[in-house]
CSV table of C-alpha atoms and ligand atoms in Angstrom, one decimal:
chain,number,residue,atom,x,y,z
A,1,MET,CA,-38.6,115.1,-67.9
A,2,THR,CA,-35.0,115.1,-66.8
A,3,ALA,CA,-32.4,117.1,-68.7
A,4,LEU,CA,-30.9,113.8,-70.2
A,5,GLU,CA,-34.4,112.7,-71.4
A,6,ILE,CA,-35.0,116.1,-73.0
A,7,ALA,CA,-31.6,115.9,-74.7
A,8,LYS,CA,-32.4,112.4,-76.0
A,9,ARG,CA,-35.7,113.5,-77.4
A,10,ILE,CA,-34.0,116.4,-79.2
A,11,LYS,CA,-31.4,114.1,-80.6
A,12,ASN,CA,-34.1,111.7,-81.8
A,13,ARG,CA,-35.9,114.7,-83.4
A,14,GLU,CA,-39.1,114.1,-81.4
A,15,ILE,CA,-38.9,117.8,-80.3
A,16,SER,CA,-36.9,120.8,-81.4
A,17,VAL,CA,-34.6,122.9,-79.2
A,18,GLU,CA,-36.8,125.9,-80.0
A,19,GLU,CA,-39.9,124.2,-78.7
A,20,VAL,CA,-38.2,123.2,-75.5
A,21,VAL,CA,-36.7,126.5,-74.7
A,22,LEU,CA,-39.8,128.5,-75.6
A,23,GLU,CA,-41.8,126.3,-73.2
A,24,ALA,CA,-39.2,127.0,-70.4
A,25,ILE,CA,-39.4,130.8,-71.1
A,26,ARG,CA,-43.2,130.6,-71.0
A,27,LYS,CA,-43.1,128.9,-67.6
A,28,ALA,CA,-40.4,131.3,-66.3
A,29,GLU,CA,-42.5,134.3,-67.3
A,30,GLY,CA,-45.5,132.8,-65.5
A,31,ASP,CA,-43.5,131.8,-62.4
A,32,SER,CA,-45.2,132.8,-59.1
A,33,CYS,CA,-42.2,131.9,-56.9
A,34,ASN,CA,-40.1,135.0,-57.9
A,35,ALA,CA,-37.4,132.5,-58.8
A,36,PHE,CA,-36.0,134.8,-61.6
A,37,ILE,CA,-34.5,138.2,-61.6
A,38,THR,CA,-34.1,138.2,-65.4
A,39,VAL,CA,-35.9,136.0,-67.9
A,40,CYS,CA,-34.0,136.3,-71.2
A,41,GLU,CA,-35.7,137.9,-74.2
A,42,SER,CA,-37.6,135.3,-76.3
A,43,GLU,CA,-36.0,136.6,-79.5
A,44,GLN,CA,-32.5,136.2,-78.1
A,45,VAL,CA,-33.3,132.7,-76.9
A,46,ILE,CA,-34.9,131.6,-80.2
A,47,ASN,CA,-31.8,132.7,-82.1
A,48,ARG,CA,-29.6,130.8,-79.7
A,49,ALA,CA,-31.9,127.7,-80.0
A,50,ARG,CA,-31.7,127.8,-83.8
A,51,GLU,CA,-27.9,128.0,-83.6
A,52,VAL,CA,-27.8,125.0,-81.3
A,53,GLN,CA,-30.2,123.1,-83.4
A,54,ALA,CA,-28.0,123.6,-86.4
A,55,ARG,CA,-25.0,122.3,-84.5
A,56,ILE,CA,-27.0,119.3,-83.4
A,57,ASP,CA,-28.2,118.6,-86.9
A,58,SER,CA,-24.6,118.8,-88.3
A,59,GLY,CA,-23.4,116.3,-85.8
A,60,GLU,CA,-21.1,118.8,-84.1
A,61,LEU,CA,-22.8,118.2,-80.7
A,62,ASP,CA,-22.9,114.4,-80.9
A,63,GLY,CA,-20.6,114.2,-77.9
A,64,SER,CA,-22.6,116.5,-75.7
A,65,ALA,CA,-25.0,114.8,-73.3
A,66,LEU,CA,-27.1,117.9,-72.7
A,67,ALA,CA,-27.2,119.7,-76.1
A,68,GLY,CA,-30.4,121.8,-76.5
A,69,VAL,CA,-31.4,121.7,-72.8
A,70,PRO,CA,-32.6,124.9,-71.2
A,71,ILE,CA,-30.8,126.0,-68.0
A,72,ALA,CA,-31.1,128.7,-65.4
A,73,ILE,CA,-28.1,130.4,-63.9
A,74,LYS,CA,-27.7,132.0,-60.5
A,75,ASP,CA,-27.4,135.8,-60.9
A,76,ASN,CA,-23.9,136.0,-59.4
A,77,ILE,CA,-22.4,134.2,-62.5
A,78,CYS,CA,-21.5,136.6,-65.2
A,79,THR,CA,-23.3,136.3,-68.6
A,80,LYS,CA,-22.0,138.5,-71.4
A,81,GLY,CA,-24.8,140.8,-72.5
A,82,ILE,CA,-27.3,139.5,-69.9
A,83,ARG,CA,-27.8,141.6,-66.7
A,84,THR,CA,-26.0,140.1,-63.7
A,85,THR,CA,-27.2,141.7,-60.4
A,86,CYS,CA,-26.1,139.4,-57.6
A,87,GLY,CA,-29.5,140.2,-56.0
A,88,SER,CA,-28.2,143.7,-55.2
A,89,LYS,CA,-29.2,147.3,-56.0
A,90,MET,CA,-25.4,147.8,-56.3
A,91,LEU,CA,-25.5,145.8,-59.6
A,92,GLU,CA,-29.1,146.4,-60.6
A,93,ASN,CA,-28.1,147.6,-64.1
A,94,TYR,CA,-24.8,145.8,-64.5
A,95,ILE,CA,-24.4,144.0,-67.9
A,96,PRO,CA,-21.1,142.1,-68.0
A,97,SER,CA,-18.9,142.4,-71.0
A,98,TYR,CA,-17.7,138.8,-70.5
A,99,SER,CA,-19.0,135.4,-69.5
A,100,ALA,CA,-17.9,133.2,-66.6
A,101,THR,CA,-15.9,130.1,-67.7
A,102,VAL,CA,-18.8,127.9,-66.7
A,103,VAL,CA,-21.1,129.9,-69.0
A,104,GLU,CA,-18.6,129.5,-71.9
A,105,LYS,CA,-18.5,125.8,-71.2
A,106,LEU,CA,-22.3,125.6,-71.3
A,107,ASP,CA,-22.4,127.5,-74.6
A,108,GLU,CA,-19.9,125.1,-76.1
A,109,ALA,CA,-21.9,122.1,-74.9
A,110,GLY,CA,-25.1,123.5,-76.6
A,111,LEU,CA,-27.1,124.3,-73.5
A,112,VAL,CA,-29.5,127.3,-73.7
A,113,ILE,CA,-29.6,129.8,-70.8
A,114,ILE,CA,-33.1,131.1,-70.3
A,115,GLY,CA,-32.7,133.3,-67.3
A,116,LYS,CA,-30.9,134.5,-64.2
A,117,THR,CA,-32.1,133.3,-60.9
A,118,ASN,CA,-32.9,135.2,-57.7
A,119,MET,CA,-30.5,134.9,-54.7
A,120,ASP,CA,-29.6,136.5,-51.4
A,121,GLU,CA,-27.7,139.7,-52.0
A,122,PHE,CA,-24.1,138.7,-52.9
A,123,GLY,CA,-24.9,135.2,-51.6
A,124,MET,CA,-25.2,136.4,-48.1
A,125,GLY,CA,-28.1,134.7,-46.5
A,126,SER,CA,-29.9,131.4,-46.0
A,127,THR,CA,-33.4,132.2,-47.2
A,128,THR,CA,-33.1,134.4,-50.3
A,129,GLU,CA,-34.8,137.2,-48.3
A,130,THR,CA,-31.8,139.5,-48.4
A,131,SER,CA,-32.4,139.8,-52.2
A,132,PHE,CA,-33.0,143.4,-53.4
A,133,PHE,CA,-35.6,141.8,-55.7
A,134,GLY,CA,-37.7,140.2,-53.0
A,135,PRO,CA,-37.8,136.7,-51.5
A,136,VAL,CA,-38.2,133.5,-53.5
A,137,LEU,CA,-41.3,131.5,-52.4
A,138,ASN,CA,-41.0,127.8,-51.8
A,139,PRO,CA,-42.8,126.0,-54.6
A,140,ASN,CA,-44.2,123.4,-52.1
A,141,ASP,CA,-45.7,126.1,-49.8
A,142,SER,CA,-45.8,129.8,-50.7
A,143,THR,CA,-45.8,130.9,-47.1
A,144,ARG,CA,-42.3,129.5,-46.7
A,145,VAL,CA,-38.9,130.4,-48.1
A,146,ALA,CA,-37.1,128.4,-50.7
A,147,GLY,CA,-33.8,128.5,-48.8
A,148,GLY,CA,-30.8,130.3,-49.9
A,149,SER,CA,-28.7,131.8,-51.2
A,150,SER,CA,-29.4,129.9,-54.5
A,151,GLY,CA,-33.1,129.9,-53.7
A,152,GLY,CA,-34.1,130.9,-57.2
A,153,SER,CA,-32.1,128.1,-58.9
A,154,ALA,CA,-33.5,125.4,-56.6
A,155,ALA,CA,-37.1,126.8,-56.9
A,156,ALA,CA,-36.8,127.0,-60.7
A,157,VAL,CA,-35.9,123.3,-60.9
A,158,ALA,CA,-38.4,122.2,-58.2
A,159,ALA,CA,-41.2,124.1,-60.0
A,160,GLY,CA,-40.3,122.3,-63.3
A,161,ILE,CA,-39.4,125.5,-65.1
A,162,VAL,CA,-36.0,124.2,-66.1
A,163,PRO,CA,-34.6,120.7,-65.5
A,164,ILE,CA,-31.3,121.9,-64.3
A,165,ALA,CA,-29.7,125.0,-62.9
A,166,LEU,CA,-26.4,126.4,-61.6
A,167,GLY,CA,-26.0,127.7,-58.1
A,168,SER,CA,-23.0,128.7,-56.0
A,169,ASP,CA,-22.2,127.4,-52.5
A,170,THR,CA,-20.0,129.3,-50.1
A,171,GLY,CA,-21.5,127.9,-46.9
A,172,GLY,CA,-24.5,125.7,-48.1
A,173,SER,CA,-26.1,127.8,-50.7
A,174,ILE,CA,-26.6,124.9,-53.2
A,175,ARG,CA,-27.4,122.1,-50.7
A,176,GLN,CA,-29.7,124.0,-48.4
A,177,PRO,CA,-32.2,125.4,-50.9
A,178,ALA,CA,-32.1,122.0,-52.8
A,179,ALA,CA,-33.1,120.4,-49.5
A,180,HIS,CA,-35.9,122.9,-48.8
A,181,CYS,CA,-37.3,122.6,-52.3
A,182,GLY,CA,-37.0,118.8,-52.7
A,183,VAL,CA,-34.3,118.6,-55.4
A,184,MET,CA,-30.7,117.5,-55.5
A,185,GLY,CA,-27.7,119.8,-55.3
A,186,LEU,CA,-23.9,119.2,-55.5
A,187,LYS,CA,-21.3,121.3,-54.0
A,188,PRO,CA,-18.1,120.1,-55.7
A,189,THR,CA,-14.6,119.9,-54.2
A,190,TYR,CA,-13.1,123.4,-54.0
A,191,GLY,CA,-11.1,124.1,-57.1
A,192,THR,CA,-12.7,121.6,-59.4
A,193,VAL,CA,-15.0,124.2,-61.1
A,194,SER,CA,-13.6,127.5,-62.2
A,195,ARG,CA,-14.6,130.6,-60.3
A,196,TYR,CA,-13.7,132.9,-63.1
A,197,GLY,CA,-16.7,135.2,-63.6
A,198,LEU,CA,-18.4,134.2,-60.4
A,199,VAL,CA,-18.8,137.4,-58.4
A,200,ALA,CA,-16.7,136.8,-55.3
A,201,TYR,CA,-18.2,136.6,-51.8
A,202,ALA,CA,-15.7,134.5,-49.8
A,203,SER,CA,-13.1,133.4,-52.3
A,204,SER,CA,-11.6,130.5,-50.3
A,205,MET,CA,-15.0,128.8,-50.1
A,206,ASP,CA,-17.1,129.9,-53.1
A,207,GLN,CA,-17.8,127.1,-55.5
A,208,ILE,CA,-20.2,126.8,-58.4
A,209,GLY,CA,-22.3,123.6,-58.7
A,210,PRO,CA,-25.3,121.9,-60.3
A,211,ILE,CA,-28.9,121.6,-59.1
A,212,ALA,CA,-31.2,118.9,-60.7
A,213,THR,CA,-33.8,116.3,-59.9
A,214,ASP,CA,-31.7,113.2,-60.2
A,215,GLU,CA,-28.0,112.1,-59.9
A,216,ASP,CA,-27.6,111.4,-63.6
A,217,ASP,CA,-28.4,115.0,-64.5
A,218,LEU,CA,-26.1,116.2,-61.7
A,219,ILE,CA,-23.2,114.2,-63.1
A,220,ALA,CA,-23.9,115.2,-66.7
A,221,LEU,CA,-23.9,118.9,-65.8
A,222,TYR,CA,-20.9,118.6,-63.4
A,223,ASP,CA,-18.9,116.9,-66.2
A,224,ILE,CA,-19.6,119.9,-68.5
A,225,ILE,CA,-18.6,122.6,-66.0
A,226,LYS,CA,-15.6,121.1,-64.2
A,227,GLY,CA,-12.0,121.3,-65.1
A,228,PRO,CA,-8.9,123.5,-64.6
A,229,ASP,CA,-8.9,127.0,-66.0
A,230,LYS,CA,-6.0,129.3,-66.6
A,231,LYS,CA,-8.1,132.2,-65.6
A,232,ASP,CA,-8.6,130.8,-62.0
A,233,SER,CA,-5.4,130.1,-60.2
A,234,THR,CA,-7.2,128.1,-57.5
A,235,SER,CA,-8.7,125.7,-60.1
A,236,VAL,CA,-7.2,122.2,-60.2
A,237,SER,CA,-7.2,119.4,-62.6
A,238,ILE,CA,-9.2,116.6,-61.2
A,239,GLU,CA,-7.2,114.0,-59.4
A,240,ASP,CA,-9.3,110.9,-59.3
A,241,GLY,CA,-10.4,110.5,-55.7
A,242,ASN,CA,-12.9,107.9,-56.7
A,243,LYS,CA,-11.1,104.8,-55.5
A,244,GLU,CA,-12.3,101.3,-56.2
A,245,ILE,CA,-14.6,100.4,-53.4
A,246,LYS,CA,-15.7,96.8,-52.7
A,247,GLU,CA,-17.7,97.5,-49.6
A,248,LEU,CA,-18.9,101.1,-49.2
A,249,LYS,CA,-18.6,102.3,-45.6
A,250,ILE,CA,-21.0,105.0,-44.7
A,251,GLY,CA,-20.4,106.8,-41.4
A,252,ARG,CA,-23.3,108.4,-39.6
A,253,PHE,CA,-22.5,111.9,-38.4
A,254,GLU,CA,-23.9,111.2,-34.9
A,255,ASP,CA,-21.5,108.3,-34.5
A,256,LEU,CA,-18.4,110.3,-35.4
A,257,ASP,CA,-16.5,112.2,-32.8
A,258,PHE,CA,-16.7,115.8,-34.2
A,259,LYS,CA,-15.6,117.8,-31.2
A,260,LEU,CA,-15.3,121.0,-33.1
A,261,LEU,CA,-18.8,121.3,-34.7
A,262,ASP,CA,-19.8,124.1,-32.3
A,263,TYR,CA,-16.9,126.2,-33.6
A,264,ALA,CA,-17.7,125.7,-37.3
A,265,VAL,CA,-20.4,128.4,-37.6
A,266,PRO,CA,-18.3,131.1,-35.8
A,267,ALA,CA,-15.2,130.2,-37.7
A,268,TYR,CA,-17.1,130.3,-41.0
A,269,TYR,CA,-18.7,133.7,-40.4
A,270,ILE,CA,-15.4,135.2,-39.3
A,271,ILE,CA,-13.6,134.0,-42.4
A,272,ALA,CA,-16.5,134.6,-44.8
A,273,CYS,CA,-17.1,138.2,-43.5
A,274,SER,CA,-13.3,138.9,-43.6
A,275,GLU,CA,-13.0,137.9,-47.2
A,276,ALA,CA,-16.3,139.6,-48.1
A,277,SER,CA,-15.1,142.9,-46.7
A,278,SER,CA,-12.1,142.7,-49.0
A,279,ASN,CA,-13.9,141.4,-52.0
A,280,LEU,CA,-16.8,143.9,-51.9
A,281,ALA,CA,-14.5,146.9,-51.5
A,282,ARG,CA,-14.6,147.2,-55.3
A,283,PHE,CA,-18.2,148.4,-55.2
A,284,ASP,CA,-17.2,151.9,-54.2
A,285,GLY,CA,-19.2,153.9,-56.8
A,286,VAL,CA,-16.2,154.7,-58.9
A,287,LYS,CA,-15.6,151.7,-61.1
A,288,TYR,CA,-19.0,150.2,-61.9
A,289,GLY,CA,-22.4,149.6,-60.5
A,290,PHE,CA,-24.5,152.0,-58.4
A,291,ARG,CA,-23.3,155.5,-57.4
A,292,ALA,CA,-25.3,157.7,-55.0
A,293,SER,CA,-26.7,160.6,-56.9
A,294,GLU,CA,-26.1,163.3,-54.4
A,295,TYR,CA,-22.9,163.9,-52.4
A,296,ASP,CA,-20.6,166.7,-51.2
A,297,ASN,CA,-17.2,165.2,-51.8
A,298,LEU,CA,-15.4,162.0,-52.6
A,299,ARG,CA,-15.5,160.6,-49.0
A,300,ASP,CA,-19.2,161.4,-48.9
A,301,MET,CA,-19.8,159.7,-52.2
A,302,TYR,CA,-18.1,156.5,-50.9
A,303,ASP,CA,-20.3,156.6,-47.7
A,304,LYS,CA,-23.6,157.3,-49.5
A,305,THR,CA,-22.9,154.7,-52.2
A,306,PHE,CA,-22.2,152.1,-49.5
A,307,ASP,CA,-25.2,153.1,-47.5
A,308,GLU,CA,-27.7,153.2,-50.4
A,309,GLY,CA,-26.3,150.5,-52.6
A,310,PHE,CA,-26.1,147.6,-50.1
A,311,GLY,CA,-28.8,146.0,-48.0
A,312,GLU,CA,-28.6,145.6,-44.3
A,313,GLU,CA,-27.1,142.1,-44.1
A,314,VAL,CA,-24.3,142.9,-46.6
A,315,LYS,CA,-23.4,146.1,-44.7
A,316,ARG,CA,-23.4,144.2,-41.4
A,317,ARG,CA,-21.0,141.6,-42.9
A,318,ILE,CA,-18.6,144.1,-44.5
A,319,ARG,CA,-18.3,146.0,-41.2
A,320,LEU,CA,-17.8,142.8,-39.2
A,321,GLY,CA,-15.1,141.6,-41.7
A,322,GLU,CA,-13.3,145.0,-41.5
A,323,PHE,CA,-13.3,144.6,-37.7
A,324,THR,CA,-12.0,141.0,-37.7
A,325,LEU,CA,-9.2,141.9,-40.0
A,326,SER,CA,-8.2,145.1,-38.2
A,327,HIS,CA,-5.0,145.7,-36.5
A,328,GLY,CA,-5.2,144.5,-32.9
A,329,PHE,CA,-8.1,142.1,-33.6
A,330,TYR,CA,-6.7,140.1,-36.5
A,331,ASP,CA,-4.9,137.5,-34.3
A,332,GLN,CA,-7.9,137.2,-31.9
A,333,TYR,CA,-10.5,136.6,-34.6
A,334,TYR,CA,-9.3,136.0,-38.2
A,335,LEU,CA,-6.2,134.0,-37.3
A,336,LYS,CA,-7.9,132.0,-34.7
A,337,ALA,CA,-10.7,131.1,-37.1
A,338,CYS,CA,-8.1,129.9,-39.6
A,339,LYS,CA,-6.7,127.6,-37.0
A,340,VAL,CA,-10.1,126.2,-36.2
A,341,ARG,CA,-10.6,125.6,-39.9
A,342,ARG,CA,-7.4,123.5,-40.0
A,343,LEU,CA,-8.5,121.5,-37.0
A,344,ILE,CA,-11.9,120.8,-38.5
A,345,HIS,CA,-10.1,119.7,-41.7
A,346,ASP,CA,-8.1,117.2,-39.6
A,347,GLU,CA,-11.3,115.8,-37.9
A,348,PHE,CA,-12.8,115.2,-41.3
A,349,LYS,CA,-9.6,113.6,-42.7
A,350,LYS,CA,-9.6,111.3,-39.7
A,351,ALA,CA,-13.2,110.3,-40.3
A,352,PHE,CA,-12.3,109.4,-43.9
A,353,GLU,CA,-9.7,107.0,-42.7
A,354,LYS,CA,-12.7,104.9,-41.4
A,355,TYR,CA,-15.5,105.8,-43.8
A,356,ASP,CA,-15.9,106.5,-47.5
A,357,VAL,CA,-19.0,108.7,-47.1
A,358,ILE,CA,-20.4,110.6,-44.2
A,359,LEU,CA,-24.2,110.8,-43.9
A,360,MET,CA,-25.5,113.9,-42.2
A,361,PRO,CA,-28.5,116.3,-42.1
A,362,THR,CA,-28.4,119.1,-44.7
A,363,THR,CA,-30.5,121.5,-42.6
A,364,THR,CA,-31.6,122.0,-39.0
A,365,GLY,CA,-35.3,121.9,-39.9
A,366,ILE,CA,-37.8,122.2,-42.7
A,367,ALA,CA,-38.1,125.4,-44.8
A,368,PRO,CA,-38.8,128.3,-42.4
A,369,LYS,CA,-41.8,130.6,-42.8
A,370,LEU,CA,-41.1,133.9,-44.6
A,371,GLY,CA,-39.8,136.4,-42.0
A,372,GLU,CA,-39.0,133.7,-39.4
A,373,LEU,CA,-35.2,133.9,-39.8
A,374,SER,CA,-34.7,137.2,-41.6
A,375,SER,CA,-35.6,139.2,-38.4
A,376,ASP,CA,-32.9,137.4,-36.4
A,377,PRO,CA,-29.5,137.1,-38.1
A,378,ILE,CA,-27.9,135.0,-35.4
A,379,SER,CA,-30.5,132.2,-35.7
A,380,MET,CA,-30.1,132.4,-39.5
A,381,TYR,CA,-26.3,131.9,-39.1
A,382,LYS,CA,-26.9,129.0,-36.7
A,383,SER,CA,-29.2,127.3,-39.2
A,384,ASP,CA,-26.1,126.8,-41.4
A,385,LEU,CA,-24.6,124.3,-38.8
A,386,TYR,CA,-24.4,121.3,-41.1
A,387,THR,CA,-23.4,122.9,-44.3
A,388,VAL,CA,-20.6,125.4,-43.4
A,389,PRO,CA,-18.1,122.8,-42.0
A,390,ILE,CA,-17.9,121.3,-45.5
A,391,ASN,CA,-16.9,124.6,-47.2
A,392,LEU,CA,-14.3,125.3,-44.5
A,393,VAL,CA,-12.6,122.1,-45.6
A,394,GLY,CA,-13.3,122.3,-49.3
A,395,LEU,CA,-15.0,118.9,-49.4
A,396,PRO,CA,-17.6,117.7,-52.0
A,397,ALA,CA,-21.1,117.2,-50.6
A,398,LEU,CA,-24.5,116.7,-52.1
A,399,SER,CA,-28.0,117.0,-50.7
A,400,LEU,CA,-30.8,114.7,-51.8
A,401,PRO,CA,-34.4,114.5,-50.7
A,402,CYS,CA,-35.0,111.8,-48.1
A,403,ASP,CA,-38.3,112.5,-46.4
A,404,ASN,CA,-41.3,114.8,-46.0
A,405,LYS,CA,-42.8,116.6,-43.0
A,406,ASP,CA,-46.2,118.2,-43.4
A,407,GLY,CA,-45.7,118.0,-47.2
A,408,LEU,CA,-42.4,119.8,-47.0
A,409,PRO,CA,-39.2,118.1,-48.2
A,410,ILE,CA,-36.3,117.1,-46.0
A,411,GLY,CA,-32.8,116.7,-47.4
A,412,VAL,CA,-29.9,114.5,-46.3
A,413,GLN,CA,-26.3,115.2,-47.1
A,414,LEU,CA,-23.6,112.9,-48.3
A,415,VAL,CA,-20.1,114.1,-47.8
A,416,GLY,CA,-17.0,112.6,-49.3
A,417,ASP,CA,-13.2,113.1,-49.3
A,418,HIS,CA,-11.8,115.6,-51.7
A,419,PHE,CA,-12.4,114.7,-55.4
A,420,SER,CA,-14.9,111.9,-54.6
A,421,GLU,CA,-17.9,113.5,-56.3
A,422,LYS,CA,-18.5,110.5,-58.7
A,423,MET,CA,-18.6,108.2,-55.7
A,424,LEU,CA,-21.0,110.5,-53.9
A,425,LEU,CA,-23.3,110.6,-56.9
A,426,ARG,CA,-23.2,106.8,-57.3
A,427,THR,CA,-24.0,106.4,-53.6
A,428,ALA,CA,-26.9,108.8,-53.9
A,429,GLY,CA,-28.2,106.8,-56.8
A,430,ALA,CA,-28.0,103.6,-54.8
A,431,ILE,CA,-29.7,104.9,-51.7
A,432,ARG,CA,-32.4,107.0,-53.3
B,1,LIG,N1,-25.9,131.0,-45.4
B,1,LIG,C1,-24.4,131.1,-45.6
B,1,LIG,C2,-24.1,132.6,-45.6
B,1,LIG,O1,-24.9,133.4,-45.5
B,1,LIG,C3,-24.0,130.5,-46.9
B,1,LIG,C4,-24.3,131.3,-48.1
B,1,LIG,C5,-23.7,130.8,-49.4
B,1,LIG,O2,-23.3,129.6,-49.4
B,1,LIG,N2,-23.5,131.6,-50.3
B,1,LIG,O3,-22.9,132.9,-45.7
């Protein structure tokens, strides 16, 4: 059942919120994909379900399309009172004292969070293998990865544990696992969904978005989480970019003259690592999170905390980012990457003068075997070829299943101009 169907049945009193969420909890506890880092306590979830049921019964939630629906949340989105690890040893025991804005919006709309999903450590990866909690297995083939970094959210939806989930996408982390698992994922226009309470990886590209099995669920969930937020100064009120279109023009990526595609991956990794080195400096063992247990002095405490608290990939990226931002190299790397970013922006804007939607691959291949990419970081970065250009420019894009190879799903990506997510979702519905 889709999320909208579940909500309808709850509204018609065919099933209760409690029944629905307990079923989801039961499935999450029996999950063999390692999609969850934390499954919420049944007692906590039952209390919440009863509260929501009362609000539904009183008519308070009549305006909410997804009232009573169970949802899973990527573990880099803060949930008050529920452990939020970012897939890292650094935050293994971190329980936030506040909720992200998107979580507050879900609460208001009467959705029930049943667990926090597995992810690449701090969102850094394309296979969920950099998680401190082990990789997520692809629900279609357990010898393969589910994609990443929102591998847990995509797998939880694909495995039918929850009908919808939230992921985050800095360079493809919603669309790519959605493609590998055979579900749909939307990376919204940068700024349309508040990042308050999303643990920062690369702030100029991070964006929260929905994962679901069809476009109607995606729209319903996106409508709940979007909107400006005083707590996120980069959030914007939605300007309607969904112009009236008589004849939709879809441009095939191969037919477009994207001269700068080869530079997108290097520019992305320079910018992402630079921002990460600054954002992750807060995990120093002083304020919160992990601290090495044995050390000689303050300097030694910083070093050992860094060394023991972070995984290999995160350490590599922080060091790389410190280098690209350092005096003497800043102009050569960071500044140059910013210029490339602007030029890629101009290329997309030119394409949108001719086309309403661009159709392109989501991934460079089917879901890799476990271990295939994790042993070779450069090929892992290269596999992000089709997703990272979108984040550099802040465009909306969605991935939908389009084919199968050897029983494994293949996704295709629809990209639109800024603020055109409704048009993208309608297009997806028409071509599916
Ligand atoms: N694979 C990309 C990276 O490792 C994208 C990850 C993401 O979107 N969070 O940076």
